[in-house]
Amino acid sequence: MTVSDVVELEGHIIDSGLMERAFTVVMDLGGEFDIEEFHVGTRKDEESYCRMRVIADDEETLHPILHELHQSGATLAAPTDATLTPAPADNVVPHGFYSTTNHPTDVRIDGEWVGVENIEMDCAVVVEGVENEDGNVVAEDGEVTAETKVLNGIEAGDLVVTGDAGIRVKPPERPRDSSGPFGFMQGGVSAERPSESLIRDIAEAIAETKAQGGRVLCVAGPAVIHAGGGPALARLVREGYVDAISAGNGFAVHDMERSRYGTSLGMDVETMEHPRKGHKHHIYTISEVVRAGGIEAAVEEGLITEGVMYECVVNDRDFVLAGSIRDDGPLPDTITDAVEAQNAIREQARDADLVLMLSSLLHSVAVGNCLPSTTRTVCVDINPATVTQLLDRGSAQAVGMVTDVGTFVPILAEELVE
């Protein structure tokens, strides 16, 4: 005796590889499939449709298959409402809670699909505007909403979505062509592309984002300063092409060390020489900024007169410095509480329409984990493994460059400003 269920796949499912993934999932997990209906879109603006019956020997085999298909964008042909279970305590989710992907997601409440706000991977979904009445979910007067919550944000009594029923995931589809200002952001990583033409494409993407009223977030590592890209990044902040900076203690220290002493971690960024006692410049910088009372105070006192942090202060650009156990000092502005830092990064990520990730694997991963898969992302690093790891998180609109960030940022600034 076998068990089965019917799922539907709709959209540009062939171009996006969804059909291939669906077939692979079913076979790899020990099931079979039967195509009951299949329509192929033959024009660029025409979608395809597939109705597929998934067959397995037992429920224990079928459920994992349906779960994996669901995560890839397949939906049950006869969906039911989502199951809502109250959280038993603060920071505690119910057993079997639904763990989110970074793709746009809907949940079905009282027969209606409700979009999940602030979508982010590895979170729970909490529904508000409904009440439990005799074991049923009944909409109250007013709007029903759903949003993601990290596990440490769950409060006792929150109605948390459990199981896979009544959930619809919509992975972004790969465009059928490269038309439009962001069409080039679908090619992955390549060290063979003409770098200047790709940088020009990225500059156009940033300009288009700003023209549409969007926000650009830059995740920057200390290597940006060390490799000589600091002045160009400061220029992008000053000219309004970068709205926010997400970085660590080291980036800010290197940047302000360059302003004070012309060095980055003791190395003269112009001559590449190591001046006498230059290795102490970073700790001198920290002590001077601490004595002033913070980065803003150091700028107001005239202690810091140029650089990325200077431009953030004088142009009122948002910045978040998330600390780590490796930090010297740290600076007064560095957030040393990990949960507080996560929440600050999360707010930046949610407001971003395009993200530049520049030579910072750990901070880029942290920001990337907070981004929906629809956010345009540019990753630049001299290490190809870093770029690949950052792009593999599932963004449908991402591009990677394996190059020296000290070369990339000045060319980008020239393309945008000149």
XYZ file of C-alpha atoms in Angstrom:
418
model
C 0.000 0.000 0.000
C 1.286 3.463 -0.909
C 0.411 7.027 0.087
C 0.426 10.130 -2.085
C -0.337 13.813 -2.324
C -0.562 16.312 -5.154
C 1.598 19.411 -5.481
C 1.601 22.267 -7.973
C 4.517 24.197 -9.447
C 3.834 27.448 -11.256
C 5.895 30.217 -12.833
C 9.143 30.109 -14.793
C 9.745 26.687 -13.273
C 11.897 25.367 -16.133
C 14.190 28.410 -16.454
C 14.616 28.606 -12.678
C 15.456 24.937 -12.349
C 12.500 24.235 -10.040
C 11.293 21.295 -12.128
C 14.691 19.617 -12.018
C 15.024 20.202 -8.264
C 11.541 18.799 -7.644
C 12.238 15.601 -9.573
C 15.597 15.191 -7.810
C 14.086 15.665 -4.338
C 11.396 13.061 -4.910
C 13.804 10.424 -6.219
C 16.608 11.126 -3.739
C 14.233 10.765 -0.782
C 12.817 7.456 -1.939
C 9.602 8.518 -3.641
C 8.089 8.455 -7.112
C 6.155 11.011 -9.103
C 3.442 11.061 -11.725
C 2.916 14.170 -13.875
C -0.854 14.685 -14.075
C -0.765 17.992 -15.958
C 2.025 19.979 -17.580
C 1.868 23.241 -19.516
C 5.045 24.846 -20.883
C 5.181 28.609 -21.326
C 6.561 29.247 -24.796
C 6.960 33.033 -24.555
C 9.111 35.126 -22.231
C 6.053 36.497 -20.441
C 4.227 33.147 -20.254
C 4.494 30.974 -17.153
C 4.608 27.191 -16.967
C 2.464 24.936 -14.793
C 2.940 21.420 -13.471
C 0.591 19.298 -11.384
C 2.507 16.373 -9.908
C 1.417 13.491 -7.707
C 4.085 12.437 -5.233
C 3.984 8.771 -4.217
C 5.764 7.037 -1.335
C 5.603 3.741 0.534
C 4.448 5.341 3.802
C 3.751 8.649 5.533
C 7.220 8.699 7.127
C 8.729 8.807 3.631
C 6.164 11.147 2.083
C 6.334 13.951 4.652
C 10.056 14.768 4.201
C 9.561 14.816 0.431
C 6.648 17.236 0.678
C 8.630 19.401 3.103
C 11.596 19.697 0.729
C 9.316 20.400 -2.238
C 7.531 23.036 -0.222
C 10.814 24.770 0.680
C 11.605 24.990 -3.044
C 8.301 26.645 -3.943
C 5.896 23.764 -4.617
C 2.436 24.080 -3.036
C -0.186 21.516 -2.128
C -2.996 21.362 -4.680
C -5.563 21.476 -1.855
C -4.011 23.738 0.816
C -5.379 23.964 4.342
C -5.034 26.713 6.916
C -1.771 27.032 8.800
C -1.587 25.455 12.236
C -1.026 27.997 15.015
C 0.300 26.912 18.385
C 0.834 29.221 21.383
C 4.432 29.577 22.545
C 4.695 27.931 25.985
C 7.145 30.509 27.403
C 9.375 33.426 26.508
C 12.159 32.389 24.080
C 10.556 28.947 23.666
C 8.883 27.850 20.412
C 6.334 25.013 20.178
C 7.469 21.575 18.989
C 7.439 21.284 15.203
C 7.529 25.043 14.569
C 8.011 26.102 10.958
C 11.572 27.354 10.351
C 11.625 29.969 7.595
C 13.682 30.214 4.431
C 14.848 33.605 3.127
C 12.279 33.487 0.311
C 9.004 35.476 0.218
C 6.431 33.460 2.159
C 2.661 33.454 2.728
C 0.624 31.693 5.412
C -3.017 30.707 5.018
C -5.259 32.045 7.778
C -9.030 31.525 7.761
C -8.915 30.697 4.039
C -6.858 33.764 3.065
C -3.149 33.999 2.188
C -1.282 36.502 4.377
C 2.218 37.675 3.454
C 4.923 37.157 6.083
C 6.618 40.447 6.897
C 10.363 40.907 7.436
C 11.174 37.540 5.913
C 14.471 36.113 7.154
C 15.921 32.627 7.243
C 15.916 30.414 10.362
C 13.113 32.243 12.172
C 9.645 31.374 13.449
C 6.452 32.876 11.988
C 4.144 34.603 14.467
C 0.567 35.496 13.512
C -1.326 38.367 15.133
C -4.916 39.538 14.828
C -6.455 36.104 15.460
C -7.708 34.378 18.589
C -8.232 30.792 19.678
C -11.883 29.920 20.124
C -12.865 26.323 20.838
C -9.645 25.153 19.262
C -10.260 27.074 16.024
C -8.501 30.122 14.633
C -10.938 32.975 14.163
C -10.008 36.369 12.761
C -10.676 39.292 15.080
C -11.826 42.688 13.918
C -8.901 44.277 12.166
C -6.066 43.041 9.996
C -4.425 39.662 10.372
C -0.640 39.934 10.127
C 2.270 37.510 10.082
C 5.928 38.274 10.668
C 9.170 36.482 11.392
C 10.612 36.410 14.892
C 13.997 35.167 15.985
C 13.795 32.536 18.702
C 15.028 34.869 21.428
C 12.235 37.285 20.502
C 9.388 34.821 21.062
C 7.020 35.736 23.898
C 4.778 33.396 25.851
C 1.406 33.084 24.098
C 2.648 34.119 20.637
C 0.734 32.168 17.980
C 3.517 30.351 16.135
C 3.054 28.543 12.822
C 3.813 24.834 13.238
C 4.124 22.124 10.595
C 4.160 22.724 6.834
C 0.426 23.058 6.175
C -0.898 26.395 4.963
C 2.508 27.796 3.993
C 3.442 29.022 0.530
C 7.088 29.756 -0.329
C 7.893 31.774 -3.450
C 11.575 31.549 -4.433
C 12.566 34.390 -6.782
C 12.663 33.238 -10.367
C 15.660 33.731 -12.578
C 14.786 36.212 -15.355
C 14.525 34.723 -18.846
C 16.896 37.359 -20.180
C 19.306 39.972 -18.870
C 17.097 42.952 -19.639
C 16.573 45.679 -17.064
C 19.058 47.437 -14.807
C 19.573 44.394 -12.578
C 19.495 41.677 -15.218
C 23.238 41.091 -14.954
C 22.846 40.034 -11.316
C 22.237 36.400 -12.126
C 25.622 35.144 -13.263
C 27.286 34.060 -10.013
C 31.055 34.265 -9.595
C 33.511 34.729 -12.398
C 37.120 35.870 -12.372
C 37.191 35.958 -16.170
C 34.700 38.744 -16.782
C 36.057 42.148 -17.822
C 36.204 43.790 -14.411
C 35.650 47.348 -15.581
C 32.477 46.471 -17.496
C 31.111 44.542 -14.516
C 31.956 47.412 -12.162
C 30.147 49.720 -14.581
C 27.087 47.446 -14.362
C 27.258 47.531 -10.568
C 27.542 51.325 -10.615
C 24.441 51.518 -12.812
C 22.607 49.209 -10.401
C 23.499 51.454 -7.456
C 22.495 54.582 -9.359
C 19.192 52.994 -10.331
C 18.538 51.946 -6.736
C 19.126 55.503 -5.534
C 17.013 56.976 -8.338
C 14.120 54.808 -7.163
C 14.502 56.037 -3.595
C 16.197 52.853 -2.379
C 18.898 52.401 0.243
C 22.394 51.006 -0.247
C 24.075 49.205 2.647
C 27.824 48.555 2.622
C 29.298 45.712 4.686
C 32.981 46.550 4.950
C 35.981 44.732 6.364
C 39.294 46.240 7.545
C 40.884 45.133 4.266
C 39.022 47.969 2.511
C 41.161 50.462 4.442
C 44.310 48.343 4.404
C 44.138 47.926 0.603
C 43.673 51.648 -0.012
C 39.932 51.751 -0.726
C 39.030 53.915 2.274
C 39.022 57.357 0.580
C 36.851 56.061 -2.276
C 34.349 54.477 0.119
C 34.291 57.712 2.128
C 33.521 59.523 -1.118
C 30.595 57.202 -1.824
C 29.239 57.910 1.665
C 29.705 61.658 1.228
C 28.015 61.725 -2.188
C 25.032 59.719 -0.915
C 25.604 56.502 -2.841
C 26.079 54.550 0.401
C 23.390 55.131 3.030
C 24.661 52.894 5.812
C 27.771 51.046 6.967
C 27.772 47.679 8.727
C 31.198 46.712 10.029
C 33.243 45.635 13.003
C 35.442 47.391 15.497
C 38.532 46.767 13.354
C 37.189 48.567 10.292
C 36.379 51.734 12.221
C 39.744 51.674 14.019
C 41.690 51.227 10.766
C 39.687 54.013 9.130
C 40.280 56.501 11.949
C 43.915 55.409 12.329
C 44.397 56.415 8.717
C 42.882 59.819 9.473
C 45.130 60.339 12.508
C 48.406 58.775 11.387
C 48.122 57.900 7.700
C 48.510 54.210 8.540
C 46.326 51.112 8.677
C 47.402 48.606 11.318
C 50.756 50.357 11.327
C 51.323 50.313 7.562
C 51.537 53.573 5.630
C 48.706 53.204 3.098
C 50.506 55.411 0.578
C 54.061 54.047 0.695
C 53.277 50.535 2.054
C 56.099 51.065 4.563
C 55.943 50.444 8.316
C 56.978 53.598 10.188
C 58.699 53.391 13.567
C 56.159 52.529 16.297
C 53.499 52.308 13.593
C 52.250 49.059 15.080
C 50.967 51.089 18.051
C 48.927 53.517 15.975
C 45.734 51.469 16.128
C 45.773 51.280 19.932
C 46.664 54.984 20.158
C 43.649 55.734 17.946
C 41.345 53.694 20.155
C 42.546 55.424 23.309
C 42.103 58.883 21.767
C 38.557 58.162 20.582
C 37.662 56.646 23.964
C 39.062 59.743 25.682
C 36.940 61.966 23.424
C 33.801 59.993 24.279
C 33.143 58.225 20.977
C 33.367 58.623 17.228
C 30.939 61.538 16.927
C 32.678 63.423 19.719
C 36.070 62.752 18.132
C 34.818 64.253 14.864
C 33.330 67.271 16.621
C 36.633 67.879 18.439
C 38.537 67.783 15.158
C 40.388 64.649 16.210
C 39.071 62.747 13.167
C 39.024 64.898 10.036
C 38.494 62.470 7.155
C 37.546 58.919 6.283
C 34.459 56.728 6.215
C 33.477 57.200 9.871
C 34.022 60.965 9.541
C 31.695 61.108 6.526
C 29.086 58.989 8.339
C 29.029 61.482 11.207
C 29.002 64.744 9.225
C 26.492 63.436 6.663
C 24.258 61.660 9.191
C 24.731 58.198 7.689
C 23.757 55.210 9.785
C 26.499 52.851 10.954
C 26.536 49.721 13.098
C 29.773 48.380 14.578
C 29.287 44.844 15.860
C 31.975 43.638 18.228
C 33.726 40.312 18.651
C 36.019 38.642 21.135
C 39.010 39.668 18.987
C 38.490 43.418 19.384
C 41.046 45.799 20.857
C 39.487 48.482 23.022
C 36.803 48.300 21.848
C 35.554 51.682 20.629
C 32.673 53.167 22.676
C 30.414 52.905 19.603
C 31.033 49.163 19.155
C 28.109 46.989 20.260
C 29.571 44.234 22.415
C 26.310 42.455 23.273
C 25.836 39.807 20.537
C 22.023 39.834 20.610
C 21.893 43.626 20.578
C 24.322 43.657 17.651
C 22.204 41.116 15.747
C 19.109 43.249 16.190
C 20.926 46.376 15.004
C 22.242 44.538 11.922
C 18.764 43.152 11.293
C 17.259 46.658 11.189
C 19.884 47.764 8.660
C 19.345 44.689 6.502
C 15.570 45.106 6.414
C 15.909 48.678 5.132
C 18.450 47.806 2.430
C 17.546 47.506 -1.253
C 21.105 46.751 -2.417
C 24.005 45.459 -0.335
C 27.724 45.802 -1.088
C 29.757 43.141 0.735
C 33.411 44.179 0.660
C 36.102 41.820 1.992
C 34.363 40.839 5.208
C 33.306 37.199 5.378
C 32.009 37.070 8.956
C 30.069 40.334 8.873
C 28.800 39.625 5.380
C 27.457 36.241 6.499
C 25.788 37.909 9.489
C 24.092 40.495 7.274
C 23.323 37.926 4.574
C 21.454 35.755 7.069
C 19.118 38.692 7.734
C 18.403 39.459 4.062
C 15.471 38.181 2.020
C 16.485 36.378 -1.178
C 15.103 39.269 -3.251
C 17.667 41.817 -2.033
C 20.283 42.700 -4.648
C 23.718 41.738 -3.422
C 27.250 42.423 -4.642
C 30.140 40.456 -3.082
C 33.775 41.430 -3.653
C 36.775 39.613 -2.195
C 40.224 38.525 -3.314
C 39.426 35.009 -2.051
C 37.078 33.151 -4.450
C 35.926 30.809 -1.667
C 34.602 33.796 0.289
C 32.602 35.100 -2.661
C 31.153 31.669 -3.412
C 30.133 31.116 0.205
C 28.343 34.459 0.363
C 26.464 33.955 -2.897
C 25.451 30.384 -2.062
C 22.991 31.635 0.558
C 20.272 31.765 -2.092
C 19.902 35.309 -3.410
C 18.365 35.368 -6.880
C 19.861 38.781 -7.623
C 23.533 38.570 -6.739
C 26.865 38.996 -8.424
C 30.362 38.190 -7.196
C 33.757 39.587 -8.123
C 37.063 37.955 -7.242
C 39.352 40.970 -7.203
C 41.308 43.361 -4.991
C 38.849 45.514 -3.075
C 41.415 48.334 -3.107
C 41.036 48.431 -6.888
C 37.302 47.822 -7.013
C 36.095 50.621 -4.724
C 37.997 53.500 -6.403
C 36.812 52.411 -9.872
C 33.248 52.106 -8.572
C 33.402 55.583 -7.038
C 34.799 57.027 -10.254
C 32.001 55.427 -12.297
C 29.318 56.767 -9.957
C 30.633 60.244 -9.176
C 32.580 61.240 -12.268
